[in-house]
mmCIF file of C-alpha atoms in Angstrom:
data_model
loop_
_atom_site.group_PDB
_atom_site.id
_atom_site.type_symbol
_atom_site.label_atom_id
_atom_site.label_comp_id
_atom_site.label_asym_id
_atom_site.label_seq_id
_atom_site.Cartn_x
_atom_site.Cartn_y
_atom_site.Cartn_z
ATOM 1 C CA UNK A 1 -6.186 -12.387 27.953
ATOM 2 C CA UNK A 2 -2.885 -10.860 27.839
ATOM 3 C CA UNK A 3 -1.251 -13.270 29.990
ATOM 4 C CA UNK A 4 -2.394 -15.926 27.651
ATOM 5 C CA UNK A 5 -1.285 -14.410 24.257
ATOM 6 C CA UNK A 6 2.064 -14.239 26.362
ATOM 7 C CA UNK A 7 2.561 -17.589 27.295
ATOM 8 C CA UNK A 8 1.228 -18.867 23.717
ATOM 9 C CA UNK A 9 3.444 -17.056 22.219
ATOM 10 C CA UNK A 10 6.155 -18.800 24.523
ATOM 11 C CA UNK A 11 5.153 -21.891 23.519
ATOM 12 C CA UNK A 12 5.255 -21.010 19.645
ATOM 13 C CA UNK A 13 9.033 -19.905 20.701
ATOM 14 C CA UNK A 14 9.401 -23.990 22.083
ATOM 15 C CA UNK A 15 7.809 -25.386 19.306
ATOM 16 C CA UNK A 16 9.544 -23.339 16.527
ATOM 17 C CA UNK A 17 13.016 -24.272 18.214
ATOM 18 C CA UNK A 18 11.748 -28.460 19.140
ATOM 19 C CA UNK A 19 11.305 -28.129 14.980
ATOM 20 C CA UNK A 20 14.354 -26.607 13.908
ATOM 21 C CA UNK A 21 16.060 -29.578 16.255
ATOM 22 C CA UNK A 22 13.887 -32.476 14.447
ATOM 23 C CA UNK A 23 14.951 -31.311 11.143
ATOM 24 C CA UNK A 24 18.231 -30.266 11.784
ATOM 25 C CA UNK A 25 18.791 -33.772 12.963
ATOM 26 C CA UNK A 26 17.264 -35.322 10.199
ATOM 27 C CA UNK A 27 19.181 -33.591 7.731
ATOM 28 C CA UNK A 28 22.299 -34.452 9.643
ATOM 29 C CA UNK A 29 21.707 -38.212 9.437
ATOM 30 C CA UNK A 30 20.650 -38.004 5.558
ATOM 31 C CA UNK A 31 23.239 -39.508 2.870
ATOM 32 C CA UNK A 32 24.371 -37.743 0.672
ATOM 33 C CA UNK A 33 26.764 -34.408 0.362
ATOM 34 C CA UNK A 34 24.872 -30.942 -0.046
ATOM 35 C CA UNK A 35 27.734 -29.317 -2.022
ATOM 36 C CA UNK A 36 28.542 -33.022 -4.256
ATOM 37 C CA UNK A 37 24.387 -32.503 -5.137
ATOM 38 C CA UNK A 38 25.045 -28.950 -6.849
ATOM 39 C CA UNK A 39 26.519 -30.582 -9.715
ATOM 40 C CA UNK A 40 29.372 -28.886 -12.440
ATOM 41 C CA UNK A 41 33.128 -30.002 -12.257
ATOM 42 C CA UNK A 42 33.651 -27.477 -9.558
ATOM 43 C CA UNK A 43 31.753 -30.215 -6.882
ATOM 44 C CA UNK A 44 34.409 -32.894 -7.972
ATOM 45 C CA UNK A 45 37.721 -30.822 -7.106
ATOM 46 C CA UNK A 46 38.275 -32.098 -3.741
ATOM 47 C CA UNK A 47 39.611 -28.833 -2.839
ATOM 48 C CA UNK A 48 36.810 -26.969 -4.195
ATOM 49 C CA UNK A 49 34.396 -28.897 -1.970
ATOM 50 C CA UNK A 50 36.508 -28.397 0.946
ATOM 51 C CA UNK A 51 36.254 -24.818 0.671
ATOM 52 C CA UNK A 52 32.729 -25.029 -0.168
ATOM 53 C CA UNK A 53 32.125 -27.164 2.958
ATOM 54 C CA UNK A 54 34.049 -24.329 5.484
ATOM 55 C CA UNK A 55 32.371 -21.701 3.733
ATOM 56 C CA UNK A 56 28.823 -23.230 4.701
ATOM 57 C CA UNK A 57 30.137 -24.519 7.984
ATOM 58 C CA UNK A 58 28.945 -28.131 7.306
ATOM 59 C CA UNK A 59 32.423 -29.481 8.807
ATOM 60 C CA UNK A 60 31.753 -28.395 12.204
ATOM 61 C CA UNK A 61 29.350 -30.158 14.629
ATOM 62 C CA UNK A 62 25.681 -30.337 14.466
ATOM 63 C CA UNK A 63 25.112 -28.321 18.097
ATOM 64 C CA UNK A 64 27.805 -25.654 16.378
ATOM 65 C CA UNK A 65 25.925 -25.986 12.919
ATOM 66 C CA UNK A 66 22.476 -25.034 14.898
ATOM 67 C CA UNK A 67 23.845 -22.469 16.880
ATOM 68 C CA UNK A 68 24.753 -20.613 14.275
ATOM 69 C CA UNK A 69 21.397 -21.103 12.880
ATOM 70 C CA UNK A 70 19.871 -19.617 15.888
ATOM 71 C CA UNK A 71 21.879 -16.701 15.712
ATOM 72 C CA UNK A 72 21.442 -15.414 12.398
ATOM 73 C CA UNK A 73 17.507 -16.806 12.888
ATOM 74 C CA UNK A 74 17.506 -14.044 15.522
ATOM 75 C CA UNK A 75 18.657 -11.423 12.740
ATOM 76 C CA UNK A 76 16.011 -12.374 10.584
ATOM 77 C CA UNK A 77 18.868 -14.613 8.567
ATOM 78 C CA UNK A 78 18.258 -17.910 7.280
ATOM 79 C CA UNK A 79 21.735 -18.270 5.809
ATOM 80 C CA UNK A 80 22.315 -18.781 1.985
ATOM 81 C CA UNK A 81 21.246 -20.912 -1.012
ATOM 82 C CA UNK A 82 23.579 -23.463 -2.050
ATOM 83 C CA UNK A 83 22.659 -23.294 -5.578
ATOM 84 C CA UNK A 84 22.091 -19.271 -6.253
ATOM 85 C CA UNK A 85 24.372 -18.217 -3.602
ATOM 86 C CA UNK A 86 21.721 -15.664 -2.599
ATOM 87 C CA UNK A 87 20.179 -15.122 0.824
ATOM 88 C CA UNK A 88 17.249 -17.479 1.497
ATOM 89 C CA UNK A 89 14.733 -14.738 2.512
ATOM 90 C CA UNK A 90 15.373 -12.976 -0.738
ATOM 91 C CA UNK A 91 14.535 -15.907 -2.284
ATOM 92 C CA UNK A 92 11.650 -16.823 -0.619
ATOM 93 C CA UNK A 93 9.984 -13.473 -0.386
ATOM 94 C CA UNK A 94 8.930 -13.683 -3.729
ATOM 95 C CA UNK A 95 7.626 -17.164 -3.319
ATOM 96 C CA UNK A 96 6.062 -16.664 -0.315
ATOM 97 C CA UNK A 97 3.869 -14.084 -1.999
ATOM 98 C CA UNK A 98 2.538 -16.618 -4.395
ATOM 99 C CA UNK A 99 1.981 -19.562 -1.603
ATOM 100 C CA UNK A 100 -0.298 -16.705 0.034
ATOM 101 C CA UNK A 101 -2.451 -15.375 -2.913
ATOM 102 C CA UNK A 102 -3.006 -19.594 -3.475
ATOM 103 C CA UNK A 103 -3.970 -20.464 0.088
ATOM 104 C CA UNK A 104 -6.791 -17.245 0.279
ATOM 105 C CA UNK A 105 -8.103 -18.611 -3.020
ATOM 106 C CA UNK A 106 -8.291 -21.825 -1.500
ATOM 107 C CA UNK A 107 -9.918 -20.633 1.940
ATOM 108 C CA UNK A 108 -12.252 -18.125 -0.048
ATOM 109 C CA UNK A 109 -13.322 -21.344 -1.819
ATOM 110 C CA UNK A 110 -13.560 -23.179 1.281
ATOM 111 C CA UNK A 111 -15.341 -21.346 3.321
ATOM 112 C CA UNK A 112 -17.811 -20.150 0.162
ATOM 113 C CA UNK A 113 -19.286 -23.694 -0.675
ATOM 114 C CA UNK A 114 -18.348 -25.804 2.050
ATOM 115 C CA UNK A 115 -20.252 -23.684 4.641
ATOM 116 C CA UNK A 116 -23.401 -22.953 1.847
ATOM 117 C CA UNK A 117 -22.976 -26.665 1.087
ATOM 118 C CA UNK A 118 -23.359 -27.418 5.210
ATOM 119 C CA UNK A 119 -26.118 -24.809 5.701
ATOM 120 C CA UNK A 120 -28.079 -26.265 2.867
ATOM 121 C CA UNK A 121 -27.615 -30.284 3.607
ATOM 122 C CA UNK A 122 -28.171 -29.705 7.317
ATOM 123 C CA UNK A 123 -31.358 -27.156 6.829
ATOM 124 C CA UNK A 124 -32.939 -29.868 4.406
ATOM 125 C CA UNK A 125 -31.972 -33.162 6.019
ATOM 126 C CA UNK A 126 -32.664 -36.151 4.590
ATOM 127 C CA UNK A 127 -33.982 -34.419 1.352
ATOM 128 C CA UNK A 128 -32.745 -34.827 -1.971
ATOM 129 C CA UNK A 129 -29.752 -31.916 -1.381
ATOM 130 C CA UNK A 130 -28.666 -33.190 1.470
ATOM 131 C CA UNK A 131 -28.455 -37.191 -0.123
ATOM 132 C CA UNK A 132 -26.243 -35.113 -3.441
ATOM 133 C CA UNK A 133 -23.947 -33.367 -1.195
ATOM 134 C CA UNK A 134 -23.019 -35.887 1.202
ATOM 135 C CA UNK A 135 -22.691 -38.155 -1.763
ATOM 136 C CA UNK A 136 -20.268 -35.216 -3.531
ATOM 137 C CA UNK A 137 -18.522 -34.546 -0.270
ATOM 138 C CA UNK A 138 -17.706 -38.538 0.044
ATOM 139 C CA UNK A 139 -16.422 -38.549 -3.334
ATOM 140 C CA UNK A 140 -13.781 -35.001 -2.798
ATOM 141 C CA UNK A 141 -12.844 -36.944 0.358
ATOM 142 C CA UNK A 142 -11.799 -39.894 -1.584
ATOM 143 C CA UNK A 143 -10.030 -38.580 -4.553
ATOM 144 C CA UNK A 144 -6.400 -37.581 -4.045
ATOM 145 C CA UNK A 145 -5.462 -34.116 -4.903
ATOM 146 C CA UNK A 146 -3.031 -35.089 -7.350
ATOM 147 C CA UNK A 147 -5.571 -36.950 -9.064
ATOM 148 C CA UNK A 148 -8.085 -34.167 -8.653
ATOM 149 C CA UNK A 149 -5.471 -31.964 -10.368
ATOM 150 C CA UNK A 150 -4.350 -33.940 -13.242
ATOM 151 C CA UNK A 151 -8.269 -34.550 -14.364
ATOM 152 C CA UNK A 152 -8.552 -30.495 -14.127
ATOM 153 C CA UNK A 153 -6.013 -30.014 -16.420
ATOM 154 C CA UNK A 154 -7.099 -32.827 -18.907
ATOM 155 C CA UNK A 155 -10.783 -31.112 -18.803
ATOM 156 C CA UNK A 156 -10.040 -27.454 -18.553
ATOM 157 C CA UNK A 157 -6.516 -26.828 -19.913
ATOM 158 C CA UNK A 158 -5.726 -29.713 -22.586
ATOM 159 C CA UNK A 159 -9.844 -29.600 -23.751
ATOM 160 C CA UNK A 160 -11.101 -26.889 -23.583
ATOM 161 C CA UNK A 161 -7.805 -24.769 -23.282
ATOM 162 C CA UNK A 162 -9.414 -21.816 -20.435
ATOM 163 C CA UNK A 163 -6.801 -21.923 -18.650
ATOM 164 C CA UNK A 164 -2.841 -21.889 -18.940
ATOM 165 C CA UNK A 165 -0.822 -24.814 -18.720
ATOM 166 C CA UNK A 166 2.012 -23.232 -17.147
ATOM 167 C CA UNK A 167 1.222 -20.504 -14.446
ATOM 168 C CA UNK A 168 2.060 -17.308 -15.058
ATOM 169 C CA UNK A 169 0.736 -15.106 -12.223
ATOM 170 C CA UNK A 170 -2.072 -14.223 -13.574
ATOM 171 C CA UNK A 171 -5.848 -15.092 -12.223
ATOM 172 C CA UNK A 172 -6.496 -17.486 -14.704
ATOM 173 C CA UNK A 173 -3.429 -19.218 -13.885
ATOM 174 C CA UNK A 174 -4.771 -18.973 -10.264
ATOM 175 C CA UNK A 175 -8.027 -20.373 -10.354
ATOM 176 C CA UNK A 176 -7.469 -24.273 -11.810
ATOM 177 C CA UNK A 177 -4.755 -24.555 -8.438
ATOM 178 C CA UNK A 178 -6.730 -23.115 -6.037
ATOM 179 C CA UNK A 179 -10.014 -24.876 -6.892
ATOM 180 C CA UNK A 180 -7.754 -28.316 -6.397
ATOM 181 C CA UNK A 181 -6.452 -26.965 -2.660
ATOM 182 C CA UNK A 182 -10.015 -26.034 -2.037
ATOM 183 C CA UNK A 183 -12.316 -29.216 -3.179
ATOM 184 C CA UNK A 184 -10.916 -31.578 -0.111
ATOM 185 C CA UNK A 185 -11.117 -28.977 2.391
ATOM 186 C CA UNK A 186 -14.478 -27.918 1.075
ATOM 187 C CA UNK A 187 -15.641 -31.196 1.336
ATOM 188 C CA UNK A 188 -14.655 -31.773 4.774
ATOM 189 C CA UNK A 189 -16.135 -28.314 5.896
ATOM 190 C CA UNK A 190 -19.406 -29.051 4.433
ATOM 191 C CA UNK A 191 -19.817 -32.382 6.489
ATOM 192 C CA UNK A 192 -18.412 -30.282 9.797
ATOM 193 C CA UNK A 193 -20.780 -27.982 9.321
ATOM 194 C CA UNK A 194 -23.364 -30.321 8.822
ATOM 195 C CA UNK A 195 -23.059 -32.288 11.497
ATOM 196 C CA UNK A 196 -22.361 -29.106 14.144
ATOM 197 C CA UNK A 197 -25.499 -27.342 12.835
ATOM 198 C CA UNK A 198 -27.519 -30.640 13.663
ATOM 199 C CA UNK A 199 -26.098 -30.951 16.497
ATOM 200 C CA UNK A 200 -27.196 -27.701 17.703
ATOM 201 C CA UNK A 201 -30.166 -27.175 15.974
ATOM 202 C CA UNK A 202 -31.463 -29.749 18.361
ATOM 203 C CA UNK A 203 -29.933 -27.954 21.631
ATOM 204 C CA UNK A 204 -32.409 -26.260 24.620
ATOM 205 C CA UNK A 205 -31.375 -23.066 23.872
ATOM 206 C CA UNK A 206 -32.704 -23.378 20.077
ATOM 207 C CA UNK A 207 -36.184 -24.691 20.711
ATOM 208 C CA UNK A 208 -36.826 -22.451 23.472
ATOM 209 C CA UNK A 209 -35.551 -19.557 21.112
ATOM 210 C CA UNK A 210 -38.435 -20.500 18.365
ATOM 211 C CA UNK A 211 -40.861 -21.219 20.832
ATOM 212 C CA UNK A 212 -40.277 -17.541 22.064
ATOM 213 C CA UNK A 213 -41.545 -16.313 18.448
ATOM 214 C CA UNK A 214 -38.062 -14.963 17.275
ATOM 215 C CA UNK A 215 -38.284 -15.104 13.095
ATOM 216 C CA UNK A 216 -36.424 -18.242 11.721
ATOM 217 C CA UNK A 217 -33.588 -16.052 10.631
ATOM 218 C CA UNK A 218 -32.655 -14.293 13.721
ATOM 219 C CA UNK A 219 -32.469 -18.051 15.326
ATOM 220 C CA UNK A 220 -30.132 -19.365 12.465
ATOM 221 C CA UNK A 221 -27.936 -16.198 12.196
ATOM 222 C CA UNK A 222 -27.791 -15.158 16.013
ATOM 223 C CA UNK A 223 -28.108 -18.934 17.573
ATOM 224 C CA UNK A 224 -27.496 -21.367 15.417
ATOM 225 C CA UNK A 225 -24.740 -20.047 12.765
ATOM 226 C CA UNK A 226 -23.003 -18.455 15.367
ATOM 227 C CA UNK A 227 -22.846 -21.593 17.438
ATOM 228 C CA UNK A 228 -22.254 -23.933 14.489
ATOM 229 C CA UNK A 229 -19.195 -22.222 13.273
ATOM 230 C CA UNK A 230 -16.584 -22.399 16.125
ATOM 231 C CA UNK A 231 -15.741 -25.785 14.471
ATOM 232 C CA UNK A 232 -15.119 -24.821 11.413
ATOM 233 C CA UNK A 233 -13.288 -21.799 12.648
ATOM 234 C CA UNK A 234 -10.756 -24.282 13.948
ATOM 235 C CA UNK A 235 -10.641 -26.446 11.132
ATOM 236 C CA UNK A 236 -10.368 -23.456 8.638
ATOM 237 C CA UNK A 237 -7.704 -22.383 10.801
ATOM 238 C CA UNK A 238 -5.906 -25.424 10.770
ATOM 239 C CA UNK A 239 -6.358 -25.727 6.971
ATOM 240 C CA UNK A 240 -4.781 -22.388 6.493
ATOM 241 C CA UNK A 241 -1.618 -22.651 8.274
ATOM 242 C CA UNK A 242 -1.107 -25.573 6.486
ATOM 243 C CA UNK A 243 -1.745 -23.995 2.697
ATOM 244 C CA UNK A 244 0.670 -21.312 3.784
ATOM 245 C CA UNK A 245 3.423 -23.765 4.751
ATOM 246 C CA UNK A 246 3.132 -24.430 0.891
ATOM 247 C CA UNK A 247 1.105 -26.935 -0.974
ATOM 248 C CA UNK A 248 3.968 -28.997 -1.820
ATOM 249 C CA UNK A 249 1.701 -31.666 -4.840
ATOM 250 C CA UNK A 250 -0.447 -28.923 -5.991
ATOM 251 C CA UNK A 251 1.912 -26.687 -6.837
ATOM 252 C CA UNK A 252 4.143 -29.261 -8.328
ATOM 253 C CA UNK A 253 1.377 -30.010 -10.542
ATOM 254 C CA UNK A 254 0.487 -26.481 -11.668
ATOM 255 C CA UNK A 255 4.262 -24.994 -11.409
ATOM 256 C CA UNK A 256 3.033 -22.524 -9.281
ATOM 257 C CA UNK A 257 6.189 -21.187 -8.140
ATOM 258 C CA UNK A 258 5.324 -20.759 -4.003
ATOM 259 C CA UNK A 259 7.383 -22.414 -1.263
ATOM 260 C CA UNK A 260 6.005 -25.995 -1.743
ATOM 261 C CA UNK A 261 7.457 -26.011 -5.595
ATOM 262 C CA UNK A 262 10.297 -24.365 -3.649
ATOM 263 C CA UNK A 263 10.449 -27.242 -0.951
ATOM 264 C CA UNK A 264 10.829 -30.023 -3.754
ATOM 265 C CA UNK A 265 13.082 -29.058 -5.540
ATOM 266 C CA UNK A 266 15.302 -28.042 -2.122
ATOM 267 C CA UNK A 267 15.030 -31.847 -1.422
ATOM 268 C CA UNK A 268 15.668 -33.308 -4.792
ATOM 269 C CA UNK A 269 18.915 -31.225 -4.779
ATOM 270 C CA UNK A 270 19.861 -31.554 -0.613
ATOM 271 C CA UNK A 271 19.826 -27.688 -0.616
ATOM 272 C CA UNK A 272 19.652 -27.675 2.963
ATOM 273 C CA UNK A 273 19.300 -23.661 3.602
ATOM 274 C CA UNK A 274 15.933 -23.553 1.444
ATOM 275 C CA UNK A 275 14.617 -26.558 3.083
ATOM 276 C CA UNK A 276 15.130 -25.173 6.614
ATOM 277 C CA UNK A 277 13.446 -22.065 5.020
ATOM 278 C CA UNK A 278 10.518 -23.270 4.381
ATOM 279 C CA UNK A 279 9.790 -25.574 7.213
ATOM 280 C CA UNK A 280 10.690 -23.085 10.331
ATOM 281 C CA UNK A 281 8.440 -20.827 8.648
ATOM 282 C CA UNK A 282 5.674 -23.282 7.997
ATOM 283 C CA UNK A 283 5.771 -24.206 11.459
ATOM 284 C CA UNK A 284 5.910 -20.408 12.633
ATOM 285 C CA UNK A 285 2.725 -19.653 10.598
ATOM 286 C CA UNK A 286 0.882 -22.636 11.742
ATOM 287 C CA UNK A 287 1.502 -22.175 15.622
ATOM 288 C CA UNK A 288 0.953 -18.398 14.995
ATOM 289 C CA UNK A 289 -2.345 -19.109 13.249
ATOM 290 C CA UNK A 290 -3.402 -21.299 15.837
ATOM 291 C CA UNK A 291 -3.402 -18.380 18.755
ATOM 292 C CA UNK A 292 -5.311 -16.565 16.089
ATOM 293 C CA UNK A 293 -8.211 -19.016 15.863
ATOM 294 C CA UNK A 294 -8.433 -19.438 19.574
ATOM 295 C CA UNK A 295 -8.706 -15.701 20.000
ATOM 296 C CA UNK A 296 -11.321 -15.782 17.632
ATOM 297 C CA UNK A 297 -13.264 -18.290 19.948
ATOM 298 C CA UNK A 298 -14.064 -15.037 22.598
ATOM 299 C CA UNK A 299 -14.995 -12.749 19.704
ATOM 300 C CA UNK A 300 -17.725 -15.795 18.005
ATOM 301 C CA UNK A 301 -18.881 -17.396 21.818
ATOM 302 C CA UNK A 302 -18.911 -14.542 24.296
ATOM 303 C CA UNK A 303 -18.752 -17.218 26.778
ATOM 304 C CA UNK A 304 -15.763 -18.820 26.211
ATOM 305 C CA UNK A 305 -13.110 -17.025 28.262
ATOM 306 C CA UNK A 306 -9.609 -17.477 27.782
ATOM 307 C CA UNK A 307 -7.214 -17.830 30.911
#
């Protein structure tokens, strides 16, 4: 086990630097001028923006450019914002906060109605549950979350005015964006779990288990459930790293001020630090969460070994 949690995290190491190369190279290749995009009569003195371009180091090479990058990345450094002239990590700290509180909303969600939603639909198959949840689940699957969003705050915000328009931190301000993470996801965790717990409901192991006499609950809890979930596991898993990397529409939508609000408006004005940011520790989180998830694979199947 040891020996594998090593060499994962070696390849997390590749894949966090493979990353940092795509994007750096994409961002080298992009039009425009980073300081020209911060705007005032400062970034039309020629001289100004000379300065402004040694100070940053965007005149020297890309290789030269990255290398630096590495080297304060090493320090914990991930250089400074164009626009605040403040270090990136003190910026993002506080956003970071907010992108996590919104992505365990959105798992809590998740995992509370998709997985009751899967229990009950596979449990009473073909019955009048099952038809309105696969017919609910096909609908979240087919609506956009920006759509999804927008209707929430027609019904709940301009309507019936529960909630806030603008976020403010607090959990009413929480619950409108994390319902709108949560409704696709849930959606796609109820049909998983659906379709695993069919699948094993009709496995050797199961029937032999009731035709042993064990009560119906110790076969769904200790065979099935335990069995069934491993999939979902993954997929949560998945689903996670990816909230934490920042949900880059809902957030928009709701002004929740996290790393995806953060991430748009880093693009709109080519703030290149922020952007870099965001993504190398997006990609950090989701590798990282990964390792987690298979590690949880031993602790759920006993006989799954990792090697």
């Amino acid at each position: 086990m040891g020996r594998y949690v090593i060499r994962r995290l070696g390849q997390m190491i590749v894949v966090l630097f493979g990353a940092t190369i795509v994007l750096f190279c994409c961002l080298f290749i992009l039009p425009g001028d980073p300081v020209g995009s911060l705007g005032g009569d400062k970034a039309r003195d020629p001289a100004v923006v000379a300065e402004l371009r040694e100070r940053y180091g965007l005149n020297d090479p890309l290789p030269v450019q990255y290398g630096h990058f590495v080297q304060n990345l090493a320090k914990g450094d991930l250089g400074e914002d164009f626009t605040q002239r403040r270090p990136v990590t003190e910026i993002l700290k506080p956003k970071l906060a907010n992108t996590a509180e919104l992505a365990v909303a959105a798992i809590v969600i998740d995992i509370a109605i998709g997985v009751f939603a899967g229990l009950i639909a596979a449990l009473f198959r073909y019955s009048f549950w099952d038809v309105l949840i696969t017919l609910l689940t096909t609908l979240a699957v087919g609506f956009p979350s920006f759509i999804i969003g927008m209707v929430l705050q027609k019904f709940f915000v301009v309507d019936l005015q529960w909630f806030p328009l603008i976020s403010d931190g607090s959990f009413n301000s929480l619950v409108l964006p994390a319902f709108t993470l949560a409704i696709l996801d849930a959606a796609l965790v109820a049909r998983l779990m659906r379709g695993t717990m069919l699948e094993v409901l009709r496995a050797d192991y199961v029937k032999t288990a009731v035709a042993k006499g064990l009560p119906r609950r110790t076969v769904l809890v200790k065979h099935v459930m335990r069995n069934s979930i491993i999939p979902v596991v993954t997929y949560l898993g998945i689903s996670f790293g990816s909230l934490l990397g920042g949900a880059l529409i809902t957030e928009a939508i709701f002004n929740w001020d996290g790393i995806g609000l953060a991430l748009v408006q880093a693009v709109q004005q080519q703030n290149n630090p922020i952007i870099i940011g965001v993504v190398t520790f997006g990609v950090a989180v989701f590798v990282l969460l990964n390792l987690i998830v298979d590690l949880l694979y031993a602790v759920l199947d006993p006989r799954i070994r990792l090697a």
